[in-house]
mmCIF file with all atom_site columns, C-alpha atoms in Angstrom:
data_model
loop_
_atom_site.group_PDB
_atom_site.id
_atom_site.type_symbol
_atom_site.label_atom_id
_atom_site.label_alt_id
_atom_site.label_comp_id
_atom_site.label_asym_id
_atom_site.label_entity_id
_atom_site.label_seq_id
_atom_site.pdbx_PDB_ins_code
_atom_site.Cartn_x
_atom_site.Cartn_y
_atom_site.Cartn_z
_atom_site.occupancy
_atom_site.B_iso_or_equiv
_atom_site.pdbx_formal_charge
_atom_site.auth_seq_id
_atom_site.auth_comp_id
_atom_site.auth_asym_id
_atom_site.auth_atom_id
_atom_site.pdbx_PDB_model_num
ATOM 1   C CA . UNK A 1 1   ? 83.868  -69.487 105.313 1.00 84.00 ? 551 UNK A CA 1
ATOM 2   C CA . UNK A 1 2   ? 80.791  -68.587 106.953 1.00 84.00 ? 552 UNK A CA 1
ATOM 3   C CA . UNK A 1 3   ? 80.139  -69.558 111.081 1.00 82.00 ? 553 UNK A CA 1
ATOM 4   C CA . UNK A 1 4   ? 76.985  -69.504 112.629 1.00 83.00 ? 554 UNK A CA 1
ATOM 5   C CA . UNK A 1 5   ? 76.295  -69.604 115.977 1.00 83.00 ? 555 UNK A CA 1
ATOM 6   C CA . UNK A 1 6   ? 73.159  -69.544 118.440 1.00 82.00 ? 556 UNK A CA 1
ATOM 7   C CA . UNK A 1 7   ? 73.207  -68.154 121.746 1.00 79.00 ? 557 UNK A CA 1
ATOM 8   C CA . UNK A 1 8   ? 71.281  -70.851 123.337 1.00 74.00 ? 558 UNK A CA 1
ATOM 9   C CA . UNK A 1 9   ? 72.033  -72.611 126.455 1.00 76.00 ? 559 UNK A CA 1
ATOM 10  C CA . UNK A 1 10  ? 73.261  -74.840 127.338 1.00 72.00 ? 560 UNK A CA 1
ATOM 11  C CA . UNK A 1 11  ? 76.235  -73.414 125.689 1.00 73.00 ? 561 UNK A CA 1
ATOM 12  C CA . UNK A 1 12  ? 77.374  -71.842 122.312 1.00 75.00 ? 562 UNK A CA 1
ATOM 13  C CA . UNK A 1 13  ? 76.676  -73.950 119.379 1.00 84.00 ? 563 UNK A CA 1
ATOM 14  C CA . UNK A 1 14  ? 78.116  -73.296 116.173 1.00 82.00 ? 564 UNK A CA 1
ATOM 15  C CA . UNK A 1 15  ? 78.103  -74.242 112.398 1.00 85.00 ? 565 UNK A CA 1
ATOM 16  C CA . UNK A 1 16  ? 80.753  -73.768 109.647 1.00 89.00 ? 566 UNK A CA 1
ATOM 17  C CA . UNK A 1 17  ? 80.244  -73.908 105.759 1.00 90.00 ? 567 UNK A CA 1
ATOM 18  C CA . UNK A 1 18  ? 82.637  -72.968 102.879 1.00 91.00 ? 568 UNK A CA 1
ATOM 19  C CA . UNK A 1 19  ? 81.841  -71.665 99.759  1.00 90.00 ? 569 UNK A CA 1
ATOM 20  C CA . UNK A 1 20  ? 83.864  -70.720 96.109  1.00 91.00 ? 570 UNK A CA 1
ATOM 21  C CA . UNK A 1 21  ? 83.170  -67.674 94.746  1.00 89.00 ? 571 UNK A CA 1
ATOM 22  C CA . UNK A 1 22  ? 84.350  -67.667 91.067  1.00 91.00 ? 572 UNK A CA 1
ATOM 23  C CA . UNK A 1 23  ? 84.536  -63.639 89.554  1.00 89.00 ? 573 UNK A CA 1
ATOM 24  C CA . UNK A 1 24  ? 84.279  -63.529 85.824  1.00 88.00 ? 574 UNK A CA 1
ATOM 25  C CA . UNK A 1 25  ? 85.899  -61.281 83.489  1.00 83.00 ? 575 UNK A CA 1
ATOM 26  C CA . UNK A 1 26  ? 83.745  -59.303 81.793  1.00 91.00 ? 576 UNK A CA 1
ATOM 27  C CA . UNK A 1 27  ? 85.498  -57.248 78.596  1.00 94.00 ? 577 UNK A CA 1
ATOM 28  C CA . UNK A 1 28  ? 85.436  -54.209 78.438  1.00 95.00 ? 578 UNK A CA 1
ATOM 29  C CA . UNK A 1 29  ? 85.470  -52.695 75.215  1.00 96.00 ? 579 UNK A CA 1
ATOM 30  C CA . UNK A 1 30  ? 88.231  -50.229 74.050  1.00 97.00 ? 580 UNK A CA 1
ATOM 31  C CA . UNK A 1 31  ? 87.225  -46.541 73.746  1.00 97.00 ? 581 UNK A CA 1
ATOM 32  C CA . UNK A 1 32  ? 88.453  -44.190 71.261  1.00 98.00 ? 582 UNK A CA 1
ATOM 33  C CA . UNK A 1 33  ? 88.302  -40.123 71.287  1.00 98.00 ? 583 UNK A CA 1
ATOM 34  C CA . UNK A 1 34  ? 86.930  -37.910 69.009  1.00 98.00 ? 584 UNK A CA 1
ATOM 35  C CA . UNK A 1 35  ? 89.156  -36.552 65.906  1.00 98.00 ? 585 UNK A CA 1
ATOM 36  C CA . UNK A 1 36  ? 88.905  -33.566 64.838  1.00 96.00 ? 586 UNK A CA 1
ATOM 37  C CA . UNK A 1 37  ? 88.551  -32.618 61.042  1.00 98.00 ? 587 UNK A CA 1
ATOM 38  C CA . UNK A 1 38  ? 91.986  -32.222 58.998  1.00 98.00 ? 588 UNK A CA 1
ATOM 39  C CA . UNK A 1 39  ? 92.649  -30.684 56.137  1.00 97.00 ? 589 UNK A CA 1
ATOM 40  C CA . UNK A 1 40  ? 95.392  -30.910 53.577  1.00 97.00 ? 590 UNK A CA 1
ATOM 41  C CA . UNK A 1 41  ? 97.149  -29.885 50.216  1.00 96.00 ? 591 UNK A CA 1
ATOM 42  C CA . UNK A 1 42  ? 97.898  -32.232 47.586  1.00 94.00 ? 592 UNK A CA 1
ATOM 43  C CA . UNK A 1 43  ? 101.399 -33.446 47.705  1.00 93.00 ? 593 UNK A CA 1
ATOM 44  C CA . UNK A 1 44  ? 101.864 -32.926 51.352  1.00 96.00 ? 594 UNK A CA 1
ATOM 45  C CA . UNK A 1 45  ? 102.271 -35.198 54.296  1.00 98.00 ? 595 UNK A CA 1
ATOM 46  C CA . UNK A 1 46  ? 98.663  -35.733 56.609  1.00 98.00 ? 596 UNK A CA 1
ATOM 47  C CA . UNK A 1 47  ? 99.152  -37.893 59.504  1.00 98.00 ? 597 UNK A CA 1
ATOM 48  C CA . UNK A 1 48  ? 95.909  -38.535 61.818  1.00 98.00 ? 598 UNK A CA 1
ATOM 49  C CA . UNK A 1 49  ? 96.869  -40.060 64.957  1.00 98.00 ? 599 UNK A CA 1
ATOM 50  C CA . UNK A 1 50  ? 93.725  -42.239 66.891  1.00 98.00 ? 600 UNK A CA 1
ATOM 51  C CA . UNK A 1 51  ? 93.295  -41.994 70.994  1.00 98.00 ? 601 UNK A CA 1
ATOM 52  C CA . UNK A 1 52  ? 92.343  -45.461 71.924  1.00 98.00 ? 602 UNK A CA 1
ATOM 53  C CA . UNK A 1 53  ? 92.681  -47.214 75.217  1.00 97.00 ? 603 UNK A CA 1
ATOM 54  C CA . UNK A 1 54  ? 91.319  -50.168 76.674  1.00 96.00 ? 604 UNK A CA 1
ATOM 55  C CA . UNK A 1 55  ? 90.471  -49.954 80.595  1.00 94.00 ? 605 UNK A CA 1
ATOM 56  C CA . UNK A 1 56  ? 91.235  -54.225 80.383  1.00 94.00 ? 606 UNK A CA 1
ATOM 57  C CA . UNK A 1 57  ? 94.929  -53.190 79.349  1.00 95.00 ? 607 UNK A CA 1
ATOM 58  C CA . UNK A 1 58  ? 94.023  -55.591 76.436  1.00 96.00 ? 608 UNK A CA 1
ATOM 59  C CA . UNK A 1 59  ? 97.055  -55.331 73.805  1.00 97.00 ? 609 UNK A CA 1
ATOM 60  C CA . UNK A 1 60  ? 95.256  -53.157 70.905  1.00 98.00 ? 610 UNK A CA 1
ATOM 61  C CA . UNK A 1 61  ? 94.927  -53.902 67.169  1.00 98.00 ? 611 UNK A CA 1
ATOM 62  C CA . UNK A 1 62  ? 93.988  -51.739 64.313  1.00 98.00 ? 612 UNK A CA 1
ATOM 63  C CA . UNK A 1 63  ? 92.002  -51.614 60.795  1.00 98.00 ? 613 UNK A CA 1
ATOM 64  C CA . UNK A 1 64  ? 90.496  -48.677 58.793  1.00 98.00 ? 614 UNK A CA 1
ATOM 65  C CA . UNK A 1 65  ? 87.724  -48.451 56.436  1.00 98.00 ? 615 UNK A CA 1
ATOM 66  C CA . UNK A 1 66  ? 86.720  -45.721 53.856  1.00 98.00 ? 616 UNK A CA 1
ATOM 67  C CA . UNK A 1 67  ? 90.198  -44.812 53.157  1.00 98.00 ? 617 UNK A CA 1
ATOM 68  C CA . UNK A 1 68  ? 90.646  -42.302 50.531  1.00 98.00 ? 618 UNK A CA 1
ATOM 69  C CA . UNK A 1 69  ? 93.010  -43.668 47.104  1.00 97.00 ? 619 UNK A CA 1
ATOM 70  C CA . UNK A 1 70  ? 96.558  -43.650 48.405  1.00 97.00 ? 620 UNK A CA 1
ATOM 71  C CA . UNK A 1 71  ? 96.220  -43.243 52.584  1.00 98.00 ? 621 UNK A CA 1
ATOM 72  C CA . UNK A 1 72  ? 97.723  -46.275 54.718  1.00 98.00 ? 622 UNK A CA 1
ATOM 73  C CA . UNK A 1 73  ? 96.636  -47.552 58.189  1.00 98.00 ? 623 UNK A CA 1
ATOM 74  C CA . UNK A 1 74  ? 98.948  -48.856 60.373  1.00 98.00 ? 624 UNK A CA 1
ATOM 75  C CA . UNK A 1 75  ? 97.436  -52.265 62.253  1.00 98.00 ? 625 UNK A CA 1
ATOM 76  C CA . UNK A 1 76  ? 99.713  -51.274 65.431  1.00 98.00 ? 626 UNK A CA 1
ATOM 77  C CA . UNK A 1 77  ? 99.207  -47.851 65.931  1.00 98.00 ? 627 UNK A CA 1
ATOM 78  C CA . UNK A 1 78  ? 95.689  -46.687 64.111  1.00 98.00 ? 628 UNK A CA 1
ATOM 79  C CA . UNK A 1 79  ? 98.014  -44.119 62.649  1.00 98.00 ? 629 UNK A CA 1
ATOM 80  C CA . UNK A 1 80  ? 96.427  -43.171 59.176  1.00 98.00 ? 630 UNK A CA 1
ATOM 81  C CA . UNK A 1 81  ? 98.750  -41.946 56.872  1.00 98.00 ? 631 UNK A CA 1
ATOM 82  C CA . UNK A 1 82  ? 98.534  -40.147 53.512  1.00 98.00 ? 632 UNK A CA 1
ATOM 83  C CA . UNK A 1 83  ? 99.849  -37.791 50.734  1.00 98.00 ? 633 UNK A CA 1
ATOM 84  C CA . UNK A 1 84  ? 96.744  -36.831 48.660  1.00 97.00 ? 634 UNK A CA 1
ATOM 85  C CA . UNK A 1 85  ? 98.010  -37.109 44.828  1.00 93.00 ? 635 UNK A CA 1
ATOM 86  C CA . UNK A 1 86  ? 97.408  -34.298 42.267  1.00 84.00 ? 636 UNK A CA 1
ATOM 87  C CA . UNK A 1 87  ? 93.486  -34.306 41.226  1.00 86.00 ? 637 UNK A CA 1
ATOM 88  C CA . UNK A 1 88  ? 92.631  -35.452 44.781  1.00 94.00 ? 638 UNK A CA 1
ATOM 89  C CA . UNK A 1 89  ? 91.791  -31.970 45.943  1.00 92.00 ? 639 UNK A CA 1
ATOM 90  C CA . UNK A 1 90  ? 90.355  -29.036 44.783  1.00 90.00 ? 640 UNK A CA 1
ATOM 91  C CA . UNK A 1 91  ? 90.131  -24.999 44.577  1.00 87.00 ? 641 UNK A CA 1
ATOM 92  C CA . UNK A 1 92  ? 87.149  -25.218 47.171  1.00 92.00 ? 642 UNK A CA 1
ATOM 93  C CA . UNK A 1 93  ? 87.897  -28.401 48.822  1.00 93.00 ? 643 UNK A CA 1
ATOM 94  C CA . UNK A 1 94  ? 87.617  -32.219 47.938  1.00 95.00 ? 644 UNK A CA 1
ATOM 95  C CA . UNK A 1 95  ? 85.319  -33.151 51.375  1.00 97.00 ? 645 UNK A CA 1
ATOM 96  C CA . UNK A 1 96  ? 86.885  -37.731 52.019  1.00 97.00 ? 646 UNK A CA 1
ATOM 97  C CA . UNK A 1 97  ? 83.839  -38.269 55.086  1.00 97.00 ? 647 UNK A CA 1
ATOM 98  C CA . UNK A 1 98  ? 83.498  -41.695 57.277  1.00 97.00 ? 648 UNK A CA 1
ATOM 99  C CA . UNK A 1 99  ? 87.206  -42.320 57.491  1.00 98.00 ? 649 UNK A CA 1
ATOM 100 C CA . UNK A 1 100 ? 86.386  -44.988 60.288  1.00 98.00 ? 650 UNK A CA 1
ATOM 101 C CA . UNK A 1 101 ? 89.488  -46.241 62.568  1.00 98.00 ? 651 UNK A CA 1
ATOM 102 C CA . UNK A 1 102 ? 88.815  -49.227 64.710  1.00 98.00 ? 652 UNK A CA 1
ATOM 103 C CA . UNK A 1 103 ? 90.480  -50.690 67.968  1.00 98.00 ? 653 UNK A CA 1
ATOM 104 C CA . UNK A 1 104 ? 89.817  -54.206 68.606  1.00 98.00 ? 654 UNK A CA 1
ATOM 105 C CA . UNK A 1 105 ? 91.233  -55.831 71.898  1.00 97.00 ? 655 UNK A CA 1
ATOM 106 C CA . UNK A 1 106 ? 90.587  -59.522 70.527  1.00 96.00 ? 656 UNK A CA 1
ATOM 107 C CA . UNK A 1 107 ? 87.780  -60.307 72.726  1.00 95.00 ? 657 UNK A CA 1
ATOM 108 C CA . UNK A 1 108 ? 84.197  -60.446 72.306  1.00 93.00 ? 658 UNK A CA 1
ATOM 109 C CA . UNK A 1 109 ? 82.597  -56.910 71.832  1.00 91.00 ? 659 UNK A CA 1
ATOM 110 C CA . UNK A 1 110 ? 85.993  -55.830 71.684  1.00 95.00 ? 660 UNK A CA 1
ATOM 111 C CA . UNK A 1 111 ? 85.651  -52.795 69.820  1.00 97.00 ? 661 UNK A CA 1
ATOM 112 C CA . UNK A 1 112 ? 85.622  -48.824 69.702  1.00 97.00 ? 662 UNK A CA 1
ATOM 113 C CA . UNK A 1 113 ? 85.738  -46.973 66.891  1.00 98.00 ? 663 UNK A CA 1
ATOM 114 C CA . UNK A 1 114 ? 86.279  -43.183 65.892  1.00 98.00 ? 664 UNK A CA 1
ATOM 115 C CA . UNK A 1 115 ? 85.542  -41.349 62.382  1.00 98.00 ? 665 UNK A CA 1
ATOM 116 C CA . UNK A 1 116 ? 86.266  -38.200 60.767  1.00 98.00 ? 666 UNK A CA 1
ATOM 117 C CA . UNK A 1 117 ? 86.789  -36.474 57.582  1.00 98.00 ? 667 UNK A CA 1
ATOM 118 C CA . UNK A 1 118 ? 89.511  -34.674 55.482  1.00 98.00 ? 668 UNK A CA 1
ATOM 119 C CA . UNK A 1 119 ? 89.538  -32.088 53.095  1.00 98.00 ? 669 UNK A CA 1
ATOM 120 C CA . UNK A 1 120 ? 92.046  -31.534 50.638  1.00 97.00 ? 670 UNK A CA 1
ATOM 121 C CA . UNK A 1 121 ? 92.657  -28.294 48.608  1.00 95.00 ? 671 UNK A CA 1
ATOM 122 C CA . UNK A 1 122 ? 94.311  -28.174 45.391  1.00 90.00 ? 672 UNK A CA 1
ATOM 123 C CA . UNK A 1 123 ? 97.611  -27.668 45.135  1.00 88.00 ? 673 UNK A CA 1
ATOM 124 C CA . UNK A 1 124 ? 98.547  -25.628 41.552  1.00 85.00 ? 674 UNK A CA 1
ATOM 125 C CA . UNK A 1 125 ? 101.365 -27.836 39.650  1.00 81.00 ? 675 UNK A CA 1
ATOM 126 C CA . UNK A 1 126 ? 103.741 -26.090 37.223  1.00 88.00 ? 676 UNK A CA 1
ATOM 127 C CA . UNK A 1 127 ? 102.830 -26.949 33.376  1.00 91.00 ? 677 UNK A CA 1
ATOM 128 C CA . UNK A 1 128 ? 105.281 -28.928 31.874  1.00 91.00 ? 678 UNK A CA 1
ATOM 129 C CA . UNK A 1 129 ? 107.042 -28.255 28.143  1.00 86.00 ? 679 UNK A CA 1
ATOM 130 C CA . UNK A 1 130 ? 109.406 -30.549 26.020  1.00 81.00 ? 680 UNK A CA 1
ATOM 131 C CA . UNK A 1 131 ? 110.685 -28.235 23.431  1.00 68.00 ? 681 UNK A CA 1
ATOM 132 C CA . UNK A 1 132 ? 113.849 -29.057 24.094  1.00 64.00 ? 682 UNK A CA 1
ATOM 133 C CA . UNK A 1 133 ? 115.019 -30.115 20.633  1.00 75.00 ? 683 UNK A CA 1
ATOM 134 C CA . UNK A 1 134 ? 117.243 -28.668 17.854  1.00 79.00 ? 684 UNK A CA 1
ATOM 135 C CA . UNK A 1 135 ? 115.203 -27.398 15.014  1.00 83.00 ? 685 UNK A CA 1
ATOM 136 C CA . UNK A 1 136 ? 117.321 -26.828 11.541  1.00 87.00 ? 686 UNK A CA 1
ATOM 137 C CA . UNK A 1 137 ? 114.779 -24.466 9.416   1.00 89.00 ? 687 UNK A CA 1
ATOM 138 C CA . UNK A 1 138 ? 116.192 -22.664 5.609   1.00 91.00 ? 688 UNK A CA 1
ATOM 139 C CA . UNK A 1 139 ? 116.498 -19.010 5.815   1.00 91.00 ? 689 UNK A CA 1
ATOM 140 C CA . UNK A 1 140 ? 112.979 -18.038 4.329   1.00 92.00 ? 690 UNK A CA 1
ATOM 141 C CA . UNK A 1 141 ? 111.395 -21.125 4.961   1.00 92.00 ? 691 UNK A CA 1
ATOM 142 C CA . UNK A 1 142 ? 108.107 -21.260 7.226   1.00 93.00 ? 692 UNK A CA 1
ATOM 143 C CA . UNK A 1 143 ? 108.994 -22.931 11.277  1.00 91.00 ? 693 UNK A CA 1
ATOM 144 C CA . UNK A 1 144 ? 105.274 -23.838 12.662  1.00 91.00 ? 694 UNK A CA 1
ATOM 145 C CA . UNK A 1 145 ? 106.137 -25.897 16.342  1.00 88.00 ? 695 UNK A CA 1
ATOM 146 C CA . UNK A 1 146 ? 102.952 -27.158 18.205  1.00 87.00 ? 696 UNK A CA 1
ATOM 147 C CA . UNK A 1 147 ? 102.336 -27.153 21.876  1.00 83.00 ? 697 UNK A CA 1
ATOM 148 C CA . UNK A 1 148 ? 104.149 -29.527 23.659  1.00 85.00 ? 698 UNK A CA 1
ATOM 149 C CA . UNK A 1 149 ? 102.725 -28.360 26.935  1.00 89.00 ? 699 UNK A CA 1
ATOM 150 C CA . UNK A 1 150 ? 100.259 -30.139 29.475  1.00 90.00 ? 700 UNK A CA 1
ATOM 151 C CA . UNK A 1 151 ? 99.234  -29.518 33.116  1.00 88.00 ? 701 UNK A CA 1
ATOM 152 C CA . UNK A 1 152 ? 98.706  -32.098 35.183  1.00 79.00 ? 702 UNK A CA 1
ATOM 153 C CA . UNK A 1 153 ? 95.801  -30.017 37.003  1.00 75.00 ? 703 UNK A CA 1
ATOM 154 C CA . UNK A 1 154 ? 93.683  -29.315 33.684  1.00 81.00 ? 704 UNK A CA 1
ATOM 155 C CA . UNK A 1 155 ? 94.259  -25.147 34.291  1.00 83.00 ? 705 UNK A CA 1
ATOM 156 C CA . UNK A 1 156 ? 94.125  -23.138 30.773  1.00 91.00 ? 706 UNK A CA 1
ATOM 157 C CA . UNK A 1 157 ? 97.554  -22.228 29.895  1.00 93.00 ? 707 UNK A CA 1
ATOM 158 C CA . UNK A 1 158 ? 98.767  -18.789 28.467  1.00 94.00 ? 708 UNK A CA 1
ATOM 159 C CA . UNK A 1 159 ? 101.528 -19.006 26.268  1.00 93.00 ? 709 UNK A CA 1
ATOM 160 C CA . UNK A 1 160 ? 104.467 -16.982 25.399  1.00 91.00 ? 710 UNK A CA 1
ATOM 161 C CA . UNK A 1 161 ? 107.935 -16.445 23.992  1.00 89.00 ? 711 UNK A CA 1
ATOM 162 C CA . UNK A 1 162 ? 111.651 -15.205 24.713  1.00 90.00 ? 712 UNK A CA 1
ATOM 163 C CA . UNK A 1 163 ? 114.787 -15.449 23.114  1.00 88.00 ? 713 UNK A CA 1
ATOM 164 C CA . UNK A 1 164 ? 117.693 -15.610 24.968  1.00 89.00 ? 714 UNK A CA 1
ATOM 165 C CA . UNK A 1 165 ? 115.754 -13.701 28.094  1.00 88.00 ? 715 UNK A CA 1
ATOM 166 C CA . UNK A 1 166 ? 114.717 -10.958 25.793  1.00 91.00 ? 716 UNK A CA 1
ATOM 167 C CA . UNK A 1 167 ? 112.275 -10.621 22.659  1.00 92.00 ? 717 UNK A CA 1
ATOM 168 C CA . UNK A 1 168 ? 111.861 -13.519 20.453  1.00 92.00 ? 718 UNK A CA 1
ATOM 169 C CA . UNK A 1 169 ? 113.376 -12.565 16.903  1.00 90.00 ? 719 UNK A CA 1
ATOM 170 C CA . UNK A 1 170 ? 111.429 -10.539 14.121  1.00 89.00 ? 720 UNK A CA 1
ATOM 171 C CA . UNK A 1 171 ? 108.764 -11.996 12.400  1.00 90.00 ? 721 UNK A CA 1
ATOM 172 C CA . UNK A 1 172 ? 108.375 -14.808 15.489  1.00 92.00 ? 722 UNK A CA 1
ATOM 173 C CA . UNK A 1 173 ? 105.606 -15.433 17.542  1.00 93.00 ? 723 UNK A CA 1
ATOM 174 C CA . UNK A 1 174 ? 103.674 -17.399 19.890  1.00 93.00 ? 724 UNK A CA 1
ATOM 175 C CA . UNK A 1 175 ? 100.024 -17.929 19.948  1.00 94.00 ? 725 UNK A CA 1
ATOM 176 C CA . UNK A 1 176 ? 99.376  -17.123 23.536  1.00 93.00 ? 726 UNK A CA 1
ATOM 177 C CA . UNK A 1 177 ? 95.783  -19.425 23.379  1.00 93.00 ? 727 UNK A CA 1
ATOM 178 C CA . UNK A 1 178 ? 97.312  -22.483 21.579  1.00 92.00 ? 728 UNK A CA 1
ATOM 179 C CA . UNK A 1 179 ? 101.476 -22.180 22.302  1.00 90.00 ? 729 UNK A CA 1
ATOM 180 C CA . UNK A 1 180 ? 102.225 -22.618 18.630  1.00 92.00 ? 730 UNK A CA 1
ATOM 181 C CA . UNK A 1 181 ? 105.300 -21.061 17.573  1.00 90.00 ? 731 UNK A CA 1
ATOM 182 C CA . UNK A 1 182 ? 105.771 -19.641 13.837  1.00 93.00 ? 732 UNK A CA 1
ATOM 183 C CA . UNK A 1 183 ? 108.708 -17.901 12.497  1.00 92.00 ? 733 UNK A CA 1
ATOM 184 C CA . UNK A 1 184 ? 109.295 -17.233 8.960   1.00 93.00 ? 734 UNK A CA 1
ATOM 185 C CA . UNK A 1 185 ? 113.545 -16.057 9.326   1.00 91.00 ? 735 UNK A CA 1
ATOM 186 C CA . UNK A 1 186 ? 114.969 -13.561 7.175   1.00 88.00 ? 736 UNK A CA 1
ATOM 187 C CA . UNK A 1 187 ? 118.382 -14.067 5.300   1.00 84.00 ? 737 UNK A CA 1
ATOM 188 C CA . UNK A 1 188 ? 121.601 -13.965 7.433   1.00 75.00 ? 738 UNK A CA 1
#
């Protein structure tokens, strides 16, 4: 309420009037802080945590783009989650840029983002064999067993040979380019 009054004579005069005032909200968007750079191995856990907040107190939602193969982002948190696969990093560095994290408070201009990067080094994987079998071969008679060996990184493989945690027996070898076995045994 506002009053007037004049100061005239006879006497004090005055005049009331009422008025609304109506304050809108205006949103304010959520802000999000910078993230610094990660990096991480193949087959091990990365977890990137975003630091959003809305000065509104607006309840907070969450989406991701640019996600690398395999990473999760979780709508309530912004957490970004991921265990890079084999072939996902390399000796030097794989460099996954513009990971983007977004908070939306449901409103209007709602939004606040943050983005960084990840890079993931190789981690070396054993080579796998399956020569686990039973051979029979004639005393004599010529044994020739391929490769059965792979490796899941692409590496070149050396090969090589033991018998019973010592030398392999006379006459056998092992290509140590291709991992083919020969062996030509003697008579009993």
């Amino acid at each position: 309420t506002f009053t007037v009054k004049d100061n005239g004579l006879p006497a004090n005069i005055s005049a009331s009037a009422s008025i609304n005032i109506t304050v809108n909200d205006v949103n304010r968007a959520p802000s999000c802080g910078p993230i610094s750079n990660p990096t991480a191995s193949e087959g091990n856990s990365l977890t990137v945590t975003p630091s959003c907040s809305d000065l509104d107190y607006d309840p907070l939602t969450y989406t991701c783009s640019n996600l690398p193969a395999g990473a999760s982002c979780n709508p309530s948190t912004g957490v970004v989650a991921w265990i890079p696969g084999s072939n996902q990093g390399s000796q030097s560095g794989t460099l996954y840029s513009d990971i983007s994290i977004t908070a939306n408070d449901g409103k209007p201009g709602g939004t606040g983002s943050t983005a960084f990067s990840v890079t993931v080094y190789d981690t070396n994987q054993a080579p796998v064999c399956d020569y686990f079998h039973i051979y029979a071969v004639d005393e004599d008679s010529p044994l020739t067993l391929a490769s059965q060996c792979s490796d899941s990184d692409g590496d070149p493989l050396t090969y090589s040979g033991s018998y019973n945690g010592g030398s392999l027996p006379s006459g056998a070898a092992v290509d140590p380019s291709t991992g083919v076995f020969t062996w030509i045994p003697g008579y009993l």
